[in-house]
Structure formats: C-alpha cells, structure tokens
Coordinates of C-alpha atoms in Angstrom, one line a residue:
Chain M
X69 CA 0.0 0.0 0.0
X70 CA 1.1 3.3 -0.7
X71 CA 2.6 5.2 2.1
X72 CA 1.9 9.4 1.0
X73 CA 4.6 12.0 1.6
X74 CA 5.5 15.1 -0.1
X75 CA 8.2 12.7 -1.7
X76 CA 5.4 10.6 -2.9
X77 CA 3.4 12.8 -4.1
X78 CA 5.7 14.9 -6.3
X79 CA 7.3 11.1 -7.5
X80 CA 3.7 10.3 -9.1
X81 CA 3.0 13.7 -10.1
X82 CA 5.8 13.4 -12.5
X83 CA 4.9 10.2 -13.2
X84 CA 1.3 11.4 -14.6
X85 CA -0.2 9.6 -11.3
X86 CA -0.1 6.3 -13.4
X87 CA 1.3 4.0 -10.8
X88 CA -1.1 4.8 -7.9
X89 CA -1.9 1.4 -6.1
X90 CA -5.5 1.0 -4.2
X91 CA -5.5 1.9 -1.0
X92 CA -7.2 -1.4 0.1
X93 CA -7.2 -4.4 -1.0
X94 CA -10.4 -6.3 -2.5
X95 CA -10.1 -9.8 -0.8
X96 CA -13.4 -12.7 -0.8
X97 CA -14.2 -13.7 2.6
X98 CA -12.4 -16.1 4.6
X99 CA -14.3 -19.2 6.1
X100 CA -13.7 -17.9 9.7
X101 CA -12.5 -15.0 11.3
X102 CA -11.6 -14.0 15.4
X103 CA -14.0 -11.1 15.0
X104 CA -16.5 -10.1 11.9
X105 CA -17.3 -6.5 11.7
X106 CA -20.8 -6.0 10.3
X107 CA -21.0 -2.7 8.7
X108 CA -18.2 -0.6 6.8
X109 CA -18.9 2.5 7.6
X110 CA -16.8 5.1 10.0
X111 CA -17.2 3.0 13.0
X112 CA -16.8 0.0 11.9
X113 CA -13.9 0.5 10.1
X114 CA -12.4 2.1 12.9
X115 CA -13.0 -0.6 15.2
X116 CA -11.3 -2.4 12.7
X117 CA -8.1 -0.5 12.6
X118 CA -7.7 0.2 16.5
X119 CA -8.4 -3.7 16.9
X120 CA -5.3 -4.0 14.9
X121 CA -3.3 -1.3 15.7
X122 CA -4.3 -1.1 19.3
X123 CA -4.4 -5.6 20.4
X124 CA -2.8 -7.2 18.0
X125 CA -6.1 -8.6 16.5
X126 CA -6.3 -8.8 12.5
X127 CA -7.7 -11.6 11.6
X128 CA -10.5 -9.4 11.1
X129 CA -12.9 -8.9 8.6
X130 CA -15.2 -5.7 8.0
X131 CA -18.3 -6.7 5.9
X132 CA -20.2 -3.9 4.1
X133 CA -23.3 -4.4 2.8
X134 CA -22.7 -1.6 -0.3
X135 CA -19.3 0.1 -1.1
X136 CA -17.1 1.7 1.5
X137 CA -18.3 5.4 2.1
X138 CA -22.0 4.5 1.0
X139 CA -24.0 4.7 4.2
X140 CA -24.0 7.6 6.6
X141 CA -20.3 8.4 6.6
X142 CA -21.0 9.7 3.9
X143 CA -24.1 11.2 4.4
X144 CA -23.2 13.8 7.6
X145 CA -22.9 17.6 7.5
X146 CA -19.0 16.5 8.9
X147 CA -18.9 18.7 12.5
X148 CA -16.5 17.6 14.9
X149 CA -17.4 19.0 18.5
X150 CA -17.1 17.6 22.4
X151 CA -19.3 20.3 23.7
X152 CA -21.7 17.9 26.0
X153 CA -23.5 19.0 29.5
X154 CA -22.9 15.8 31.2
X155 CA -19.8 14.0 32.1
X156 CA -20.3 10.7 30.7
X157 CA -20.8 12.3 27.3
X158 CA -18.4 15.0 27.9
X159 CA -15.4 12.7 28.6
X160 CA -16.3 10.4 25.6
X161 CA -16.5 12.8 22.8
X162 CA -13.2 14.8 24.4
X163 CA -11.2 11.5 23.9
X164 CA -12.5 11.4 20.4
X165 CA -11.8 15.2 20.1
X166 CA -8.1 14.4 21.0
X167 CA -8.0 11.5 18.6
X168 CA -9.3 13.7 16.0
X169 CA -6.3 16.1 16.9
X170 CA -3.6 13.5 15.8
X171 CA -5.6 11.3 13.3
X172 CA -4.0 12.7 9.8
X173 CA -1.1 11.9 11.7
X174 CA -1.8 8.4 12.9
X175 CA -3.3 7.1 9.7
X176 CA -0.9 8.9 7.4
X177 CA -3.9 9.8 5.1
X178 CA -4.8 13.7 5.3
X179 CA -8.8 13.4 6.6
X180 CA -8.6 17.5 6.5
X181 CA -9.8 17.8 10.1
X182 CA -9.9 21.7 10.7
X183 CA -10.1 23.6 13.9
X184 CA -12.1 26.1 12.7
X185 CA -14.6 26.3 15.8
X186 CA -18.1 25.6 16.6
X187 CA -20.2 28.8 18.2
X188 CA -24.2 27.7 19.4
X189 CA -25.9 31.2 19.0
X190 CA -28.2 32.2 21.7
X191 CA -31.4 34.1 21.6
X192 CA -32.9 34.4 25.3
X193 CA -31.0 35.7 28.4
X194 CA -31.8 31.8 29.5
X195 CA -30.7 30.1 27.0
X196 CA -27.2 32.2 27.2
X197 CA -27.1 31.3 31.6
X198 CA -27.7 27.5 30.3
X199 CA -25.1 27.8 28.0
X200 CA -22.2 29.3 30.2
X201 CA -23.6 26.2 32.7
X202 CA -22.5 23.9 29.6
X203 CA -19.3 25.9 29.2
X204 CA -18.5 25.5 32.8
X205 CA -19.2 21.8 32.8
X206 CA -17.4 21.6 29.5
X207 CA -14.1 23.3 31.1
X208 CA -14.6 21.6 34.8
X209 CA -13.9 18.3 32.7
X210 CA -11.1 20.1 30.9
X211 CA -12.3 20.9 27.9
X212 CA -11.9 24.6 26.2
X213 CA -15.2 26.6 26.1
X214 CA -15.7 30.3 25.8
X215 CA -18.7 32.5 25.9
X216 CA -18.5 35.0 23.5
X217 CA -20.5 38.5 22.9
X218 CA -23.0 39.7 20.1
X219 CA -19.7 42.5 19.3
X220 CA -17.6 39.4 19.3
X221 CA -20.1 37.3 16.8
X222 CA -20.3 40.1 14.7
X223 CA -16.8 40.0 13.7
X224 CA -16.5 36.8 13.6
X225 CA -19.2 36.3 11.3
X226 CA -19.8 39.0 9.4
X227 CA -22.6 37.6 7.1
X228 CA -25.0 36.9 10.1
X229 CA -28.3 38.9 11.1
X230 CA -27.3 40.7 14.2
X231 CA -29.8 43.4 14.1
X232 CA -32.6 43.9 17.0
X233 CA -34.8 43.3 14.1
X234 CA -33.5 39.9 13.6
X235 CA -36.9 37.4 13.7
X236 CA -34.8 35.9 16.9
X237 CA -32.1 38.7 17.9
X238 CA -28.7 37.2 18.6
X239 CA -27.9 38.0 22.9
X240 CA -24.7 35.6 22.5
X241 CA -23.0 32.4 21.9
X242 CA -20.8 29.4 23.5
X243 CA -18.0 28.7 21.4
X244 CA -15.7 26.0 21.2
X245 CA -12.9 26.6 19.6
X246 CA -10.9 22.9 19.2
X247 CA -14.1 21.8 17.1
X248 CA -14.5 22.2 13.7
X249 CA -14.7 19.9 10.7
X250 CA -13.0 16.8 8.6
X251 CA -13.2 15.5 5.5
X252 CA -15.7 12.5 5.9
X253 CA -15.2 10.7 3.0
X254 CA -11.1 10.1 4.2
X255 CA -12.1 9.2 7.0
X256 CA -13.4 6.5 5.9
X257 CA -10.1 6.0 3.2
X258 CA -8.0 6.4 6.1
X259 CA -9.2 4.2 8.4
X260 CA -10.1 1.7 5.9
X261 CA -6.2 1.7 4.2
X262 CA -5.2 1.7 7.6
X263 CA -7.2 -1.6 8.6
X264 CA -6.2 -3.5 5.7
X265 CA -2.5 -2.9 5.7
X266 CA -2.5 -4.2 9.1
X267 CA -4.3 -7.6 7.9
X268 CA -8.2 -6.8 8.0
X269 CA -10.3 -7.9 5.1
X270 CA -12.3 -5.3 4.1
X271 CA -15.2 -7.1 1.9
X272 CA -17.5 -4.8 0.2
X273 CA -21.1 -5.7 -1.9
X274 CA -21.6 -8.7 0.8
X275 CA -24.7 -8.5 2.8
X276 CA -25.4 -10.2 6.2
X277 CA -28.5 -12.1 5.8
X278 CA -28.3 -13.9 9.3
X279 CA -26.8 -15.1 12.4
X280 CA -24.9 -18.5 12.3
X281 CA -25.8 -19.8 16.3
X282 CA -25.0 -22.9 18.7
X283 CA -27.9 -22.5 21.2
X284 CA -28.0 -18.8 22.2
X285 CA -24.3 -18.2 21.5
X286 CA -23.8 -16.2 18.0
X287 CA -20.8 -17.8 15.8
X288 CA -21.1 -16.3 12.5
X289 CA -23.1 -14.9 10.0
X290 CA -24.8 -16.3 6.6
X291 CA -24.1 -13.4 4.0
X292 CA -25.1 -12.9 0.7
X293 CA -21.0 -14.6 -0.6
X294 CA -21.5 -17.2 1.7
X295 CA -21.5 -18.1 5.7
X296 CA -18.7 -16.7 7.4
X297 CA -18.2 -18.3 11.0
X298 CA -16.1 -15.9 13.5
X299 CA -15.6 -16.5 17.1
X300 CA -17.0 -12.4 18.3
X301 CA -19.4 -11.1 16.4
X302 CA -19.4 -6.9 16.2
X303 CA -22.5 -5.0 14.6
X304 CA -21.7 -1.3 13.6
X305 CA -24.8 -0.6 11.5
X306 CA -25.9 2.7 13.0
X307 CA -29.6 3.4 10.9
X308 CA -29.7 -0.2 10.0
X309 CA -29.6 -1.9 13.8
X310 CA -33.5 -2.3 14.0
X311 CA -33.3 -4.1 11.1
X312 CA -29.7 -6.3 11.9
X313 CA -31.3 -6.9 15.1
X314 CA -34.6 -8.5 14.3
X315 CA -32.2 -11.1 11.7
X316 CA -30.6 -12.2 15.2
X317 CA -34.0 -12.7 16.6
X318 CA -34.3 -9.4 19.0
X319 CA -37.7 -7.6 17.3
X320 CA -37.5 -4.6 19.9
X321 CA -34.7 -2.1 21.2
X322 CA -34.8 1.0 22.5
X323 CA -34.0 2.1 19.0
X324 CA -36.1 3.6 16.2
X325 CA -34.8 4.8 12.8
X326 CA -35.4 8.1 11.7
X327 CA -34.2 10.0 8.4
X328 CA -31.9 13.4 8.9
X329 CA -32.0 15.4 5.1
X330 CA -28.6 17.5 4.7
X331 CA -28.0 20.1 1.8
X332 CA -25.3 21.6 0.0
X333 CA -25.0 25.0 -1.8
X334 CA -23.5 25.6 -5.3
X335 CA -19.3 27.1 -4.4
X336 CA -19.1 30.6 -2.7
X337 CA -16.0 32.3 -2.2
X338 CA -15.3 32.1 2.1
X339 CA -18.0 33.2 3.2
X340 CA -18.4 31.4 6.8
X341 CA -15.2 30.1 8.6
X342 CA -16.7 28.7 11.2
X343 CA -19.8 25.8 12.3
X344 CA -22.9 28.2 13.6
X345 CA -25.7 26.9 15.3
X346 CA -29.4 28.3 15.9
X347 CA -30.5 28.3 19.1
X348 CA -34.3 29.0 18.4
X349 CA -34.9 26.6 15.8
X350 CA -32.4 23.5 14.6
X351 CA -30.1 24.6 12.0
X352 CA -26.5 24.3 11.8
X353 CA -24.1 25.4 8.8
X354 CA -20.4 24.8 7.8
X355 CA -18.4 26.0 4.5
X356 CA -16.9 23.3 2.6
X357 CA -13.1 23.5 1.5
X358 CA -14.7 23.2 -1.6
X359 CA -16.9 26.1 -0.8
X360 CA -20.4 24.7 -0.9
X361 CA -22.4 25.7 2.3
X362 CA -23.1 22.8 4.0
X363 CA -26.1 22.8 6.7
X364 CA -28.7 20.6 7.9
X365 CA -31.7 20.8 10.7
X366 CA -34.2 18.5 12.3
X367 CA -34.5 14.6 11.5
X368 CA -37.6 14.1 9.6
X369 CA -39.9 12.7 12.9
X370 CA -41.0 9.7 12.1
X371 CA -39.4 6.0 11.4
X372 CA -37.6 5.8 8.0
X373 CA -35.9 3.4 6.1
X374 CA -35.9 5.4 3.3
X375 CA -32.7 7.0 2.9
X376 CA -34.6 10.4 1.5
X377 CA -36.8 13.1 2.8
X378 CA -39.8 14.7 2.7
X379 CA -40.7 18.8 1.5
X380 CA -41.8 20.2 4.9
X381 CA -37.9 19.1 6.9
X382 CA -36.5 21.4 3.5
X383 CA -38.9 24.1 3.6
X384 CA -38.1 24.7 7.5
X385 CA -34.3 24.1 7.1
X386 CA -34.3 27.1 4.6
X387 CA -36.5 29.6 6.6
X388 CA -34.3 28.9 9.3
X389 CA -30.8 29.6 6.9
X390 CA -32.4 33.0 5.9
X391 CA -33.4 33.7 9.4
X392 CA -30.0 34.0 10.3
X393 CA -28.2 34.7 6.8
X394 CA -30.7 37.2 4.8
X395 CA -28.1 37.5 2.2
X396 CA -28.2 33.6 0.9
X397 CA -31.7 34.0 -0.2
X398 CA -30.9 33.5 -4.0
X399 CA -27.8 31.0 -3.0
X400 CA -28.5 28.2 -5.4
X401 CA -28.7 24.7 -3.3
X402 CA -26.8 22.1 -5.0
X403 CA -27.8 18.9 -3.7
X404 CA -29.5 17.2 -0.3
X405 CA -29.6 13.9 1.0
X406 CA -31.1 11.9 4.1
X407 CA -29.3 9.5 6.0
X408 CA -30.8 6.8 8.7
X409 CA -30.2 7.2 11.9
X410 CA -30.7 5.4 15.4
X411 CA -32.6 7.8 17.4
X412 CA -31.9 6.0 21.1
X413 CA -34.2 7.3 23.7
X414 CA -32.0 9.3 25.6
X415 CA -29.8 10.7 22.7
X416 CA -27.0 9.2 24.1
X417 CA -25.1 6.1 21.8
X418 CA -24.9 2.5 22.7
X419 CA -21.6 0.4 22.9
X420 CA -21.5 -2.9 25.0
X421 CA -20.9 -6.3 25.2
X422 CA -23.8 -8.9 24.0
X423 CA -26.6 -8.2 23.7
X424 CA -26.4 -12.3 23.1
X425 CA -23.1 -13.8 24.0
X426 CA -20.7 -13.7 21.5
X427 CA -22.0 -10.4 20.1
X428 CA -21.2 -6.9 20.6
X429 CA -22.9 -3.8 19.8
X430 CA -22.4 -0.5 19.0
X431 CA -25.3 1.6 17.4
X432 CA -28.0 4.5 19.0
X433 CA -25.3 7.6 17.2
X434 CA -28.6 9.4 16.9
X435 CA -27.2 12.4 14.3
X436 CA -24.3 12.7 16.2
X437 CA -22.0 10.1 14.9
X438 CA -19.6 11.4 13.0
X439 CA -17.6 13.8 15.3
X440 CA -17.6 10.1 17.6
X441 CA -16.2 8.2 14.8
X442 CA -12.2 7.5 16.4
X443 CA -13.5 7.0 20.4
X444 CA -16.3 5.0 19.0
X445 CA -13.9 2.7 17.1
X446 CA -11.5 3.1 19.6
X447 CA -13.5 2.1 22.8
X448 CA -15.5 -0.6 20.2
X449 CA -12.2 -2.5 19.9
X450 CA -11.6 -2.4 23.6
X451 CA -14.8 -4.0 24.6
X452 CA -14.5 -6.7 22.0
X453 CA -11.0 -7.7 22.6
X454 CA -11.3 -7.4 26.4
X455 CA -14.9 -8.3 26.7
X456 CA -15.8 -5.0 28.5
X457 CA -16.2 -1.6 28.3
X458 CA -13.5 1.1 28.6
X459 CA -14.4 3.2 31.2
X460 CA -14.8 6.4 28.2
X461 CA -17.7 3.8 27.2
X462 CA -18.8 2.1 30.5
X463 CA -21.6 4.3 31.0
X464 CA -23.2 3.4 27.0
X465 CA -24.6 0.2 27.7
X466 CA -27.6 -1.3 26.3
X467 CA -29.6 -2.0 29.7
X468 CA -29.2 1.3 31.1
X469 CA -32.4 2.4 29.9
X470 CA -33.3 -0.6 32.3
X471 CA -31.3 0.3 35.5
X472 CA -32.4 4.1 35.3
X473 CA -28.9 5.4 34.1
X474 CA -30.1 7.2 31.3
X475 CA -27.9 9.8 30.0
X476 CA -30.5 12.3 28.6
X477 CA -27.6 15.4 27.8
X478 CA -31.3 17.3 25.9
X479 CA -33.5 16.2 28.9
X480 CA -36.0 15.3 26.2
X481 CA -36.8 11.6 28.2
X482 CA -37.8 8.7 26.4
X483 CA -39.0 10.3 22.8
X484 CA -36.5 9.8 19.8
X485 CA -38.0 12.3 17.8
X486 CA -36.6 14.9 20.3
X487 CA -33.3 14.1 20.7
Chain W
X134 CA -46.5 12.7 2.3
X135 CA -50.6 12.6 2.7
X136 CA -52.5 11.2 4.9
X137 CA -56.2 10.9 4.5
X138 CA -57.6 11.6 8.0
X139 CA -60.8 9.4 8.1
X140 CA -62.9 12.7 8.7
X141 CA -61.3 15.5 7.0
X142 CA -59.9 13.8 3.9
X143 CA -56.0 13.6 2.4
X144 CA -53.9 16.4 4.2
X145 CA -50.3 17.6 4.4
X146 CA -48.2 15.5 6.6
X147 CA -47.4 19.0 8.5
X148 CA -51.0 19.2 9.5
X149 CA -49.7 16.2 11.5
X150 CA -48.0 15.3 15.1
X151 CA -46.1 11.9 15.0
X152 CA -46.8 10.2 18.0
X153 CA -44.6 6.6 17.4
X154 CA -45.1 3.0 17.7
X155 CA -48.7 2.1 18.1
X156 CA -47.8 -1.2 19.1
X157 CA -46.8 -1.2 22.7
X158 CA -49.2 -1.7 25.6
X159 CA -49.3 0.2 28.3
X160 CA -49.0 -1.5 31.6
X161 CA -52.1 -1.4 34.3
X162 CA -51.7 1.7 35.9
X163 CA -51.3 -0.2 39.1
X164 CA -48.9 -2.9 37.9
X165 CA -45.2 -3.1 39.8
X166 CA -44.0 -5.0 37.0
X167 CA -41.0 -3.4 35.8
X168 CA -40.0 -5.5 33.1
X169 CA -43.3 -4.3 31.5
X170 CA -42.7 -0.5 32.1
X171 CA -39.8 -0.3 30.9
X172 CA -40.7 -2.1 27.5
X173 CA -43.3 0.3 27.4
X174 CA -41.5 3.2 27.9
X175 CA -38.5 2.1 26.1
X176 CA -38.7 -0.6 23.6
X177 CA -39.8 -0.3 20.4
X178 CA -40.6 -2.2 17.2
X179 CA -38.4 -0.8 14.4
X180 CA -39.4 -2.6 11.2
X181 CA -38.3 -1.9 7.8
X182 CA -41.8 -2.4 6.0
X183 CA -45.2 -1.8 7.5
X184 CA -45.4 0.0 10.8
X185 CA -48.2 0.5 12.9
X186 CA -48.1 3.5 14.4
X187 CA -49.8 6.8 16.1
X188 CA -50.6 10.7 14.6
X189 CA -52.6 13.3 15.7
X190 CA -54.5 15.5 13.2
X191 CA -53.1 18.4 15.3
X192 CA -53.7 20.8 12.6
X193 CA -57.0 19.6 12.0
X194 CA -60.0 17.7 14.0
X195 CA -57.2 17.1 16.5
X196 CA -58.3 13.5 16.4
X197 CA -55.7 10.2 16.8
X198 CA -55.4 8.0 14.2
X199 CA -54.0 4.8 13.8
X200 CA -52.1 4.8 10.6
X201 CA -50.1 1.9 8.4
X202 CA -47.1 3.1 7.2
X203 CA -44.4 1.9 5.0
X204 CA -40.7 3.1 6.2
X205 CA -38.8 2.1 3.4
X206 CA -41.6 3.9 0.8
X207 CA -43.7 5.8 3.5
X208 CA -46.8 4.5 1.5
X209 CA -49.4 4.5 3.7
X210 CA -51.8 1.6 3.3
X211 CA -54.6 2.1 6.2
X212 CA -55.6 5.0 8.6
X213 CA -57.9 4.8 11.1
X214 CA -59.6 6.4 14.4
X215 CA -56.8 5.2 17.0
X216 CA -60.2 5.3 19.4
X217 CA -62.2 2.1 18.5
X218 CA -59.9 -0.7 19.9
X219 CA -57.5 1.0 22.0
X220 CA -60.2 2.7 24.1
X221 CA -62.2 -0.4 24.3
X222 CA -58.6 -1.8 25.5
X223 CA -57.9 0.2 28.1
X224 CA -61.8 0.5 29.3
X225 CA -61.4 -3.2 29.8
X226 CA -58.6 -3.1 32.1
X227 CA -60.1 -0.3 34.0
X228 CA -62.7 -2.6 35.1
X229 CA -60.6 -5.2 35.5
X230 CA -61.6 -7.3 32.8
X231 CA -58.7 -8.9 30.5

C-alpha cells in the first residue's frame, strides 16, 4: 500500500499519477474470522483498525453491505465538537476530540480535520445562563469553552443577522474553539487503508443475511458470498440496527430509525469560517473547503428506512438559513440527501458487550455520529477484545435504559424524535 | 407525504403530530412490573416495512389515528380512528376485565 509524503506525491505527479496502487485491497471472505465486523462505515472500520493497531487482533474482517463510504459516513454535514453537558458524554466525545487532533497523523492519510470552531448562537438571556452552565461543565472536565458577545459574533461572522430586528435577535453564543470539521469521505479512506494494511479484510457488496448460532451463543453470520463463522461477532450498523437486530431474533430495542435530510450550496467564495448553530430553531451550517455551504436541521420525525426526505424538513431548514443569513436567499442549493439514523431514547449512543453472547454492539449515534467516529472505534475494539467496556464507554450500555442510568444530555426523556 | 384523516380527507403531513409506535401496551396503571414498564417506555418495534403507528391530526380535528405506514416507501396503506380498539382496551382493564 502506498505510504503518502510530499516525496510521494511529487514522485507520481511526474509520473502522470499512473502508478497509484488501491488503498485497500479487495479480498473474498475467509471461512472464519476471530472477529467479523458488520457494517463498513466510519465506525466500523475504525474498530477495525484500532483492533489491529491497538491488540494485536487482524484476523479481522469488515463486511459492508454496499461500497465503502456508502452509508452515513458519507451522508453527515461533517462537525466535529465535544461540547456535552454531562460527564459521561463529555469525557467520551473529548477523547475522540483528541484522537481527532492526531488522526492525519496516525493514519498517514490527510482526513482534513480543521479547527475552525463551533459557536451555538443564543437568543434568550436563559438560554445564554444555560449555555455558560455547559461551558463551565465543558471546562470543569477540561475541555476549552468560551462564551462569546453579540460585538464578538459580529466580527467573527460578518454575514450573520445581528440586528434587533433579527426574527430571533442574537444575545450571545458558547464557542468552542478545538471543534471544527474533517473531510468525511477520508475518514473512511483512512481508516479503511489503515485496517487493511495491518491484515483486516475489508469485503464490500456482501450482505449479512443472518446469524450462524450454537444455542444462544452467536458464531457467525450467513451473508449474501456465503456463511462466514467468527468467534466475536461486532455489529456497527448505525440506521440499519433495527433491522440487523430483528435477523438475530431481537424484534425490539430502544432504538427507532429516523431520516436526517442535509444540503449543499452551489461554491461561494469564504464566506463562513466557522460551524454556527441556531438556538431558536435547529439549523446548523459549515463551509466546505470546496466552498459549498453545508447545513442541515431537524430529522424528519418519524421512522424511515428510506434513505430520503420529505418537503416540509426542507422548507423549515431554509426559513431557518435565511433567518440567520438574509443575504443567501438567491444562493443556489446544489444537492440534499437523508441518512438513517438510530434515534436512542436518551440521545445518548450504545456500545457494550452482548446483547447475546458472543456479540457486541455498537449503534443508537442518533445524528451525532460522525464527530464520535475514532472514540467510537477506539472504545468498540476495547470492549470486544477485552470483553468489557473502557471506562470512556462504560456508561453506553444497552440495559441502562433498564437500571435508570439514562444519559439524557437534551433532557428530552424517552422520545427519539426529540433528541 | 398525505395522509387521508378518516374525517377530514388527504392532508399535508405538516397538519400532523407523530406520535410513534402504536404497538406497545401500556401496563395497568397499578402494575409493579417493571420489566413491563420499561418495555413500554423504552422498547420499540423498528421494522423496515409496515409499521403500525400513532398521529394526531393536530392541525385539523385534532383526532388520533391509527395509521399503516411503509418506512422504506412511506406508502401508507390504512388509517384509522386510533379510538375504537385502544379505548375499548384500556376500558377493559379499568374494570378489571382482561
């Protein structure tokens, strides 16, 4: 596999770019495996790579249902952030913040991951106290918050409607300055080439259509090139887990799947170099390298499968851009797309051992799961080569919900649709 | 997305309130099981096909309807009043009757 330096690239350049290999090899499946991966996308394939890099394990295969990069890695609006209320979450997405920080690095594979901060606007004087209570929390825990004035936002972001005639008038904002963006798509590249030059099999177009069992105990899966026996069992199907779950027998989890539409913009010069975030409604916008704006809002509400959208989701999106950005109003938008997500009923992700033995689960990302894509890997690999948590994930388990240990960072309680 | 309210005919979906799975039963009020409560509060079916769930006409005659939706398509093949079996349901708990 190719290794990338500036030695690299300038040897290639002159070579046309002719002798490029694939970053990842395209192998058929084994007949068994010490751990099966179900699902390539961000997670998965990062639990892949930190299973190898991390213990030693790569006799490893990743299965993915479509191609690499076809599911919601790269489907996300690609924010990066740790900026939780409560500690659990807090200390979780901070270790994947710091992973973040060194992951071009680690990977040797550029994933673009810019610092360019993420500021959530404010709108009431309560919504500003409850977000200097977050940035308190956030910096008790040792991560960098600041609470920033409308004089402050206003140079910042010049484009944004600061006026007292604003529909919602901006009173502040909690800004977080380590957060920012990365290039989704290597992400996925990175973590993938990674995996498979440390041994992992990374088998694309093969679906899991089953669980291979001896009594309770899972020992494989039957997949659409063939049964594949493995003695752990890891599903990483974030969207799809309803579905995964029911093949293995388990018809309800505290799980459903909703669709979350995102849109691009046709190029703009810079025009935002920053993430924003609306306080009164639920909008949030980036600027591609690129230069397409790149924003979403609220999933659509109800359980989807679909992979697309409905109008009303688009229409409210768009009020809310202009709300905030008058000037976009003839800004042409390019493209949008809708992703399946778990929505868990407490917001808060999943990753623990069973739930039968010899499987372990990591799903329940609600829209957040991109920004957790190294700790989620990362703490993923732990659990399934030490058969239990790592304390940065002891808290995500899937009986939880049972023992009253919710970790509800919205306080929306037990409604998906909320979170 | 339509749905055609039983009284008020095909509407926008935005004259709606989602209101989830329609499947789940909710426990006698008086019941100390808690392996049943906490099914009901936080299980749910999650099928990729036909779903049988809640919405509230908010927007309209306000009234709950049971509606069968598909959530790979979201083709909806029945809606009804949510009020004809569930409140017969729960009405025969109340008295005690199972």
């Amino acid at each position: 596999m190719a290794e990338y330096s500036a030695f690299s690239l300038l040897a290639n350049a002159l070579k046309g770019n002719k002798d490029w290999k694939p970053a990842w090899r395209k192998p058929d499946p084994k007949a068994s495996y010490d751990v099966i991966i179900i699902g390539g996308g961000g997670h998965g394939l990062a639990t892949a790579y930190y299973l190898a890099k991390e213990h030693g394990i790569t006799n490893v295969a990743v299965l993915e249902k479509g191609w690499l990069g076809s599911g919601n890695v790269g489907r996300n609006t690609t924010a990066v952030r740790s900026n939780y209320l409560l500690p659990a979450n807090t200390r979780f997405y901070e270790h994947s913040m710091k992973l973040w920080e060194d992951l071009s690095h680690d990977l040797n594979y550029n994933v673009m991951f810019s610092q360019r901060g993420c500021l959530n606007l404010a709108h009431t004087p309560a919504q500003f106290d409850d977000y200097a209570r977050r940035g308190n929390a956030m910096r008790h825990l040792g991560v960098d918050a600041e609470l920033m004035t409308p004089a402050e936002i206003k140079r910042l972001i010049p484009a944004l409607d600061m006026s007292n005639t604003a529909r919602f008038p901006v009173l502040g904002g909690l800004m977080q300055r380590r957060a920012g963006t990365a290039r989704h798509d290597a992400v996925a590249w990175g973590y993938a080439r990674g995996a498979d030059r440390r041994g992992v099999d990374i088998v694309e177009n093969c679906e899991v259509t089953g669980f291979l069992r001896d009594g309770d105990r899972i020992t494989g899966v039957t997949t659409s090139r063939g049964d594949i026996r493995a003695k752990k069992v890891a599903v990483t199907v974030a969207g799809s887990t309803g579905r995964v779950m029911q093949l293995a027998g388990i018809e309800t989890m505290p799980i459903e799947s909703h669709v979350l539409q995102a849109f691009v913009t046709e190029s703009l010069k810079p025009f935002i170099d920053t993430v924003v975030t609306f306080g009164m409604g639920h909008f949030y916008m980036s600027q591609s390298d690129k230069g397409g704006l790149v924003y979403g809002g609220d999933i659509d509400g109800y359980n989807s499968y679909a992979q697309r959208g409905n109008l009303p989701i688009v229409d409210e999106v768009m009020s809310e851009m202009l709300a905030l950005f008058p000037g976009l109003a003839r800004v042409r938008m390019l493209r949008s797309w809708g992703g399946v997500c778990d929505m868990s009923m407490d917001g808060s992700p999943i990753i623990t051992t069973g739930p039968l033995p010899g499987m372990y689960l990591n799903c329940g990302w609600c829209y957040g799961g991109f920004k957790a894509t190294p700790a989620s890997g990362w703490c993923f690999a732990w659990t399934i080569a030490k058969d239990q948590p790592h304390e940065f994930n002891a808290p995500f388990t899937l009986d939880r919900f049972h023992r009253g240990h919710v970790i509800d960072d919205k306080g929306q309680g037990a409604n998906p649709r909320l979170h | 997305m339509l749905i055609t309210c039983p009284y008020c005919g095909p509407r926008d979906v935005i004259e709606f309130t989602y209101q989830g799975d329609a499947n789940r039963e909710r426990p006698n009020p008086a019941s100390q099981n808690l392996d049943a409560w906490n099914a009901y509060v936080y299980d749910r079916l999650n099928p990729a096909g036909d779903h049988n769930e809640f919405w509230q006409h908010s927007g309209g005659c306000r009234s709950h309807l049971r509606v069968i939706r598909n959530t790979l398509t979201h083709e909806i093949s029945s809606v009804a009043f949510a009020r004809g079996d569930h409140a017969s349901t729960s009405r025969r708990k109340a008295e005690g009757k199972s």
